[in-house]
PDB file of C-alpha atoms in Angstrom:
ATOM      1  CA  MET A 110      31.263  11.167 138.982  1.00 82.00           C
ATOM      2  CA  ILE A 111      34.316   9.603 137.398  1.00 92.00           C
ATOM      3  CA  LEU A 112      37.027   9.524 140.056  1.00 97.00           C
ATOM      4  CA  PRO A 113      40.140   7.480 140.702  1.00 98.00           C
ATOM      5  CA  PHE A 114      39.980   4.890 143.483  1.00 98.00           C
ATOM      6  CA  PHE A 115      41.942   4.859 146.720  1.00 98.00           C
ATOM      7  CA  VAL A 116      42.721   1.243 147.641  1.00 98.00           C
ATOM      8  CA  TYR A 117      44.283   0.265 150.950  1.00 97.00           C
ATOM      9  CA  GLY A 118      43.833  -3.496 151.382  1.00 96.00           C
ATOM     10  CA  THR A 119      43.474  -6.539 149.154  1.00 95.00           C
ATOM     11  CA  LEU A 120      43.415  -4.411 145.973  1.00 96.00           C
ATOM     12  CA  ARG A 121      46.927  -3.024 146.489  1.00 95.00           C
ATOM     13  CA  PRO A 122      49.777  -4.341 144.327  1.00 91.00           C
ATOM     14  CA  GLY A 123      50.951  -7.700 145.634  1.00 90.00           C
ATOM     15  CA  GLU A 124      47.702  -8.377 147.490  1.00 92.00           C
ATOM     16  CA  PRO A 125      45.240 -11.118 146.426  1.00 90.00           C
ATOM     17  CA  ASN A 126      42.597  -9.018 144.622  1.00 95.00           C
ATOM     18  CA  HIS A 127      44.934  -6.692 142.731  1.00 95.00           C
ATOM     19  CA  ASP A 128      45.526  -8.899 139.707  1.00 94.00           C
ATOM     20  CA  ALA A 129      41.960 -10.217 139.574  1.00 95.00           C
ATOM     21  CA  PHE A 130      40.383  -6.757 139.496  1.00 96.00           C
ATOM     22  CA  LEU A 131      42.972  -4.174 138.462  1.00 96.00           C
ATOM     23  CA  ARG A 132      45.637  -5.739 136.209  1.00 93.00           C
ATOM     24  CA  GLY A 133      45.314  -4.274 132.712  1.00 92.00           C
ATOM     25  CA  ARG A 134      42.457  -1.951 133.698  1.00 95.00           C
ATOM     26  CA  THR A 135      44.448   0.997 135.055  1.00 96.00           C
ATOM     27  CA  LEU A 136      46.391   3.942 133.664  1.00 96.00           C
ATOM     28  CA  ALA A 137      48.242   4.658 136.895  1.00 96.00           C
ATOM     29  CA  GLU A 138      48.743   3.296 140.395  1.00 97.00           C
ATOM     30  CA  GLU A 139      50.655   5.470 142.840  1.00 97.00           C
ATOM     31  CA  PRO A 140      51.206   5.557 146.597  1.00 98.00           C
ATOM     32  CA  ALA A 141      48.838   7.875 148.438  1.00 98.00           C
ATOM     33  CA  ARG A 142      47.261   8.416 151.839  1.00 98.00           C
ATOM     34  CA  LEU A 143      43.866   9.181 153.305  1.00 97.00           C
ATOM     35  CA  VAL A 144      44.080  11.613 156.207  1.00 95.00           C
ATOM     36  CA  GLY A 145      41.344  11.657 158.853  1.00 95.00           C
ATOM     37  CA  ALA A 146      40.824   7.899 158.981  1.00 97.00           C
ATOM     38  CA  VAL A 147      42.209   4.909 160.864  1.00 97.00           C
ATOM     39  CA  LEU A 148      42.627   1.311 159.756  1.00 97.00           C
ATOM     40  CA  TYR A 149      41.172  -1.774 161.437  1.00 97.00           C
ATOM     41  CA  ASP A 150      41.937  -5.421 160.759  1.00 94.00           C
ATOM     42  CA  GLY A 151      39.038  -7.440 159.406  1.00 88.00           C
ATOM     43  CA  PRO A 152      38.559 -11.086 158.514  1.00 88.00           C
ATOM     44  CA  GLY A 153      41.175 -11.191 155.759  1.00 88.00           C
ATOM     45  CA  TYR A 154      40.770  -7.574 154.714  1.00 93.00           C
ATOM     46  CA  PRO A 155      40.936  -4.171 156.399  1.00 95.00           C
ATOM     47  CA  TYR A 156      38.407  -1.438 157.083  1.00 97.00           C
ATOM     48  CA  ALA A 157      39.158   2.274 156.896  1.00 98.00           C
ATOM     49  CA  VAL A 158      37.126   4.058 159.558  1.00 97.00           C
ATOM     50  CA  GLU A 159      36.653   7.771 159.179  1.00 95.00           C
ATOM     51  CA  ASP A 160      37.970   9.818 162.071  1.00 91.00           C
ATOM     52  CA  PRO A 161      37.270  13.465 161.182  1.00 78.00           C
ATOM     53  CA  GLY A 162      39.401  15.778 163.233  1.00 81.00           C
ATOM     54  CA  GLY A 163      41.639  12.893 164.239  1.00 81.00           C
ATOM     55  CA  ASN A 164      45.249  12.555 163.263  1.00 86.00           C
ATOM     56  CA  GLY A 165      44.949   9.092 161.700  1.00 94.00           C
ATOM     57  CA  THR A 166      46.255   8.273 158.242  1.00 96.00           C
ATOM     58  CA  VAL A 167      45.545   5.264 156.046  1.00 98.00           C
ATOM     59  CA  HIS A 168      48.226   4.366 153.517  1.00 98.00           C
ATOM     60  CA  GLY A 169      47.337   2.898 150.150  1.00 98.00           C
ATOM     61  CA  ASP A 170      47.398   3.523 146.428  1.00 98.00           C
ATOM     62  CA  LEU A 171      45.577   5.921 144.143  1.00 98.00           C
ATOM     63  CA  VAL A 172      44.344   3.947 141.131  1.00 97.00           C
ATOM     64  CA  THR A 173      43.283   5.650 137.910  1.00 97.00           C
ATOM     65  CA  ALA A 174      41.193   3.388 135.696  1.00 97.00           C
ATOM     66  CA  ARG A 175      41.425   3.282 131.911  1.00 96.00           C
ATOM     67  CA  PRO A 176      38.388   5.270 130.665  1.00 96.00           C
ATOM     68  CA  GLU A 177      37.036   2.341 128.657  1.00 96.00           C
ATOM     69  CA  GLU A 178      37.298   0.102 131.754  1.00 95.00           C
ATOM     70  CA  TYR A 179      35.793   2.547 134.256  1.00 96.00           C
ATOM     71  CA  PRO A 180      32.095   1.500 134.246  1.00 96.00           C
ATOM     72  CA  ALA A 181      32.866  -2.218 134.484  1.00 96.00           C
ATOM     73  CA  LEU A 182      35.567  -1.648 137.108  1.00 96.00           C
ATOM     74  CA  LEU A 183      33.297   0.503 139.258  1.00 96.00           C
ATOM     75  CA  ALA A 184      30.599  -2.189 139.137  1.00 97.00           C
ATOM     76  CA  ALA A 185      33.131  -4.951 139.901  1.00 97.00           C
ATOM     77  CA  LEU A 186      34.576  -3.078 142.890  1.00 97.00           C
ATOM     78  CA  ASP A 187      31.103  -2.309 144.235  1.00 97.00           C
ATOM     79  CA  ARG A 188      30.324  -6.055 144.068  1.00 95.00           C
ATOM     80  CA  LEU A 189      33.638  -6.993 145.678  1.00 95.00           C
ATOM     81  CA  GLU A 190      33.024  -4.573 148.539  1.00 95.00           C
ATOM     82  CA  GLU A 191      29.355  -5.625 148.728  1.00 93.00           C
ATOM     83  CA  TYR A 192      28.342  -1.992 148.338  1.00 96.00           C
ATOM     84  CA  ALA A 193      24.907  -0.943 147.110  1.00 95.00           C
ATOM     85  CA  PRO A 194      23.776   2.695 147.352  1.00 91.00           C
ATOM     86  CA  ASP A 195      21.586   3.368 150.410  1.00 90.00           C
ATOM     87  CA  ASP A 196      21.595  -0.282 151.555  1.00 93.00           C
ATOM     88  CA  PRO A 197      21.699  -0.453 155.377  1.00 91.00           C
ATOM     89  CA  ARG A 198      23.315  -3.915 155.153  1.00 91.00           C
ATOM     90  CA  ASN A 199      26.490  -2.547 153.507  1.00 94.00           C
ATOM     91  CA  LEU A 200      29.795  -3.443 155.107  1.00 94.00           C
ATOM     92  CA  TYR A 201      31.378  -0.533 153.221  1.00 96.00           C
ATOM     93  CA  ASP A 202      30.153   2.777 151.872  1.00 96.00           C
ATOM     94  CA  ARG A 203      31.720   4.224 148.725  1.00 97.00           C
ATOM     95  CA  VAL A 204      32.440   7.898 149.384  1.00 97.00           C
ATOM     96  CA  ALA A 205      34.366  10.646 147.599  1.00 97.00           C
ATOM     97  CA  ARG A 206      37.252  11.803 149.769  1.00 97.00           C
ATOM     98  CA  ARG A 207      40.407  13.845 149.431  1.00 97.00           C
ATOM     99  CA  VAL A 208      43.560  11.737 149.282  1.00 97.00           C
ATOM    100  CA  ILE A 209      47.149  12.936 149.114  1.00 98.00           C
ATOM    101  CA  ARG A 210      49.660  11.676 146.544  1.00 98.00           C
ATOM    102  CA  ASP A 211      52.865  10.638 148.285  1.00 97.00           C
ATOM    103  CA  SER A 212      55.014  11.704 145.312  1.00 96.00           C
ATOM    104  CA  ASP A 213      54.203  15.411 145.362  1.00 97.00           C
ATOM    105  CA  GLY A 214      51.687  16.063 148.156  1.00 96.00           C
ATOM    106  CA  THR A 215      48.872  17.066 145.818  1.00 97.00           C
ATOM    107  CA  ALA A 216      45.306  16.408 146.896  1.00 97.00           C
ATOM    108  CA  VAL A 217      42.977  14.393 144.668  1.00 97.00           C
ATOM    109  CA  GLN A 218      39.297  13.497 145.044  1.00 98.00           C
ATOM    110  CA  ALA A 219      38.913   9.722 144.911  1.00 98.00           C
ATOM    111  CA  TRP A 220      36.407   6.993 145.647  1.00 98.00           C
ATOM    112  CA  VAL A 221      37.168   5.277 148.952  1.00 98.00           C
ATOM    113  CA  TYR A 222      35.359   2.289 150.431  1.00 98.00           C
ATOM    114  CA  VAL A 223      35.080   3.074 154.143  1.00 97.00           C
ATOM    115  CA  ALA A 224      33.425   1.050 156.889  1.00 97.00           C
ATOM    116  CA  ALA A 225      29.664   1.606 156.905  1.00 96.00           C
ATOM    117  CA  PRO A 226      28.377   3.334 160.073  1.00 94.00           C
ATOM    118  CA  ALA A 227      27.261   0.182 161.940  1.00 93.00           C
ATOM    119  CA  VAL A 228      30.518  -1.616 161.103  1.00 95.00           C
ATOM    120  CA  ALA A 229      32.561   1.452 162.091  1.00 95.00           C
ATOM    121  CA  ALA A 230      30.804   1.608 165.471  1.00 95.00           C
ATOM    122  CA  ARG A 231      31.586  -2.077 166.163  1.00 95.00           C
ATOM    123  CA  LEU A 232      35.217  -1.628 165.137  1.00 96.00           C
ATOM    124  CA  ARG A 233      35.669   1.451 167.322  1.00 94.00           C
ATOM    125  CA  ALA A 234      34.226  -0.500 170.268  1.00 95.00           C
ATOM    126  CA  ARG A 235      36.152  -3.752 169.920  1.00 94.00           C
ATOM    127  CA  GLY A 236      38.159  -3.877 166.689  1.00 94.00           C
ATOM    128  CA  LYS A 237      41.874  -4.455 166.212  1.00 95.00           C
ATOM    129  CA  LEU A 238      43.488  -1.195 165.157  1.00 95.00           C
ATOM    130  CA  ILE A 239      46.362  -1.351 162.654  1.00 95.00           C
ATOM    131  CA  GLU A 240      48.393   1.406 164.252  1.00 93.00           C
ATOM    132  CA  SER A 241      50.668   2.005 161.263  1.00 94.00           C
ATOM    133  CA  GLY A 242      47.634   2.685 159.066  1.00 95.00           C
ATOM    134  CA  ASP A 243      49.250   0.426 156.475  1.00 96.00           C
ATOM    135  CA  TRP A 244      47.713  -2.977 155.669  1.00 93.00           C
ATOM    136  CA  ALA A 245      51.017  -4.068 154.103  1.00 88.00           C
ATOM    137  CA  THR A 246      52.828  -3.728 157.475  1.00 86.00           C
ATOM    138  CA  ARG A 247      50.209  -5.429 159.648  1.00 74.00           C
ATOM    139  CA  THR A 248      51.337  -8.228 161.934  1.00 57.00           C
ATOM    140  CA  GLY A 249      49.619 -11.400 163.009  1.00 46.00           C
TER     141      GLY A 249
END
């Protein structure tokens, strides 16, 4: 499946991984939100934790890759997020989820790297919630 990416942490504009991974490889980057998830602080990067039925929202950006860059970008982001399909050691899982464009409220299917189940369970038990749902407004 070729989908845009929803980024909410170090890949957002102005954050450390944006230029290294996304500069020159995208057609569009626009503010968006993931509903049904909450955001936790990690060691230098955040984790989105799915919260179906909850009223949490994670704020980020919807990134559309240039078609010729898509395969290499997908592979690079999977490596960055240390994601491998069906690997129980993953910190993140890459999942297709519905995100909402801030500009017009339209829903778009996008790849989102969410906390893998074991990581999500630890964060729910003793993680530091970013109540705003926005990595850019975190404190501390």
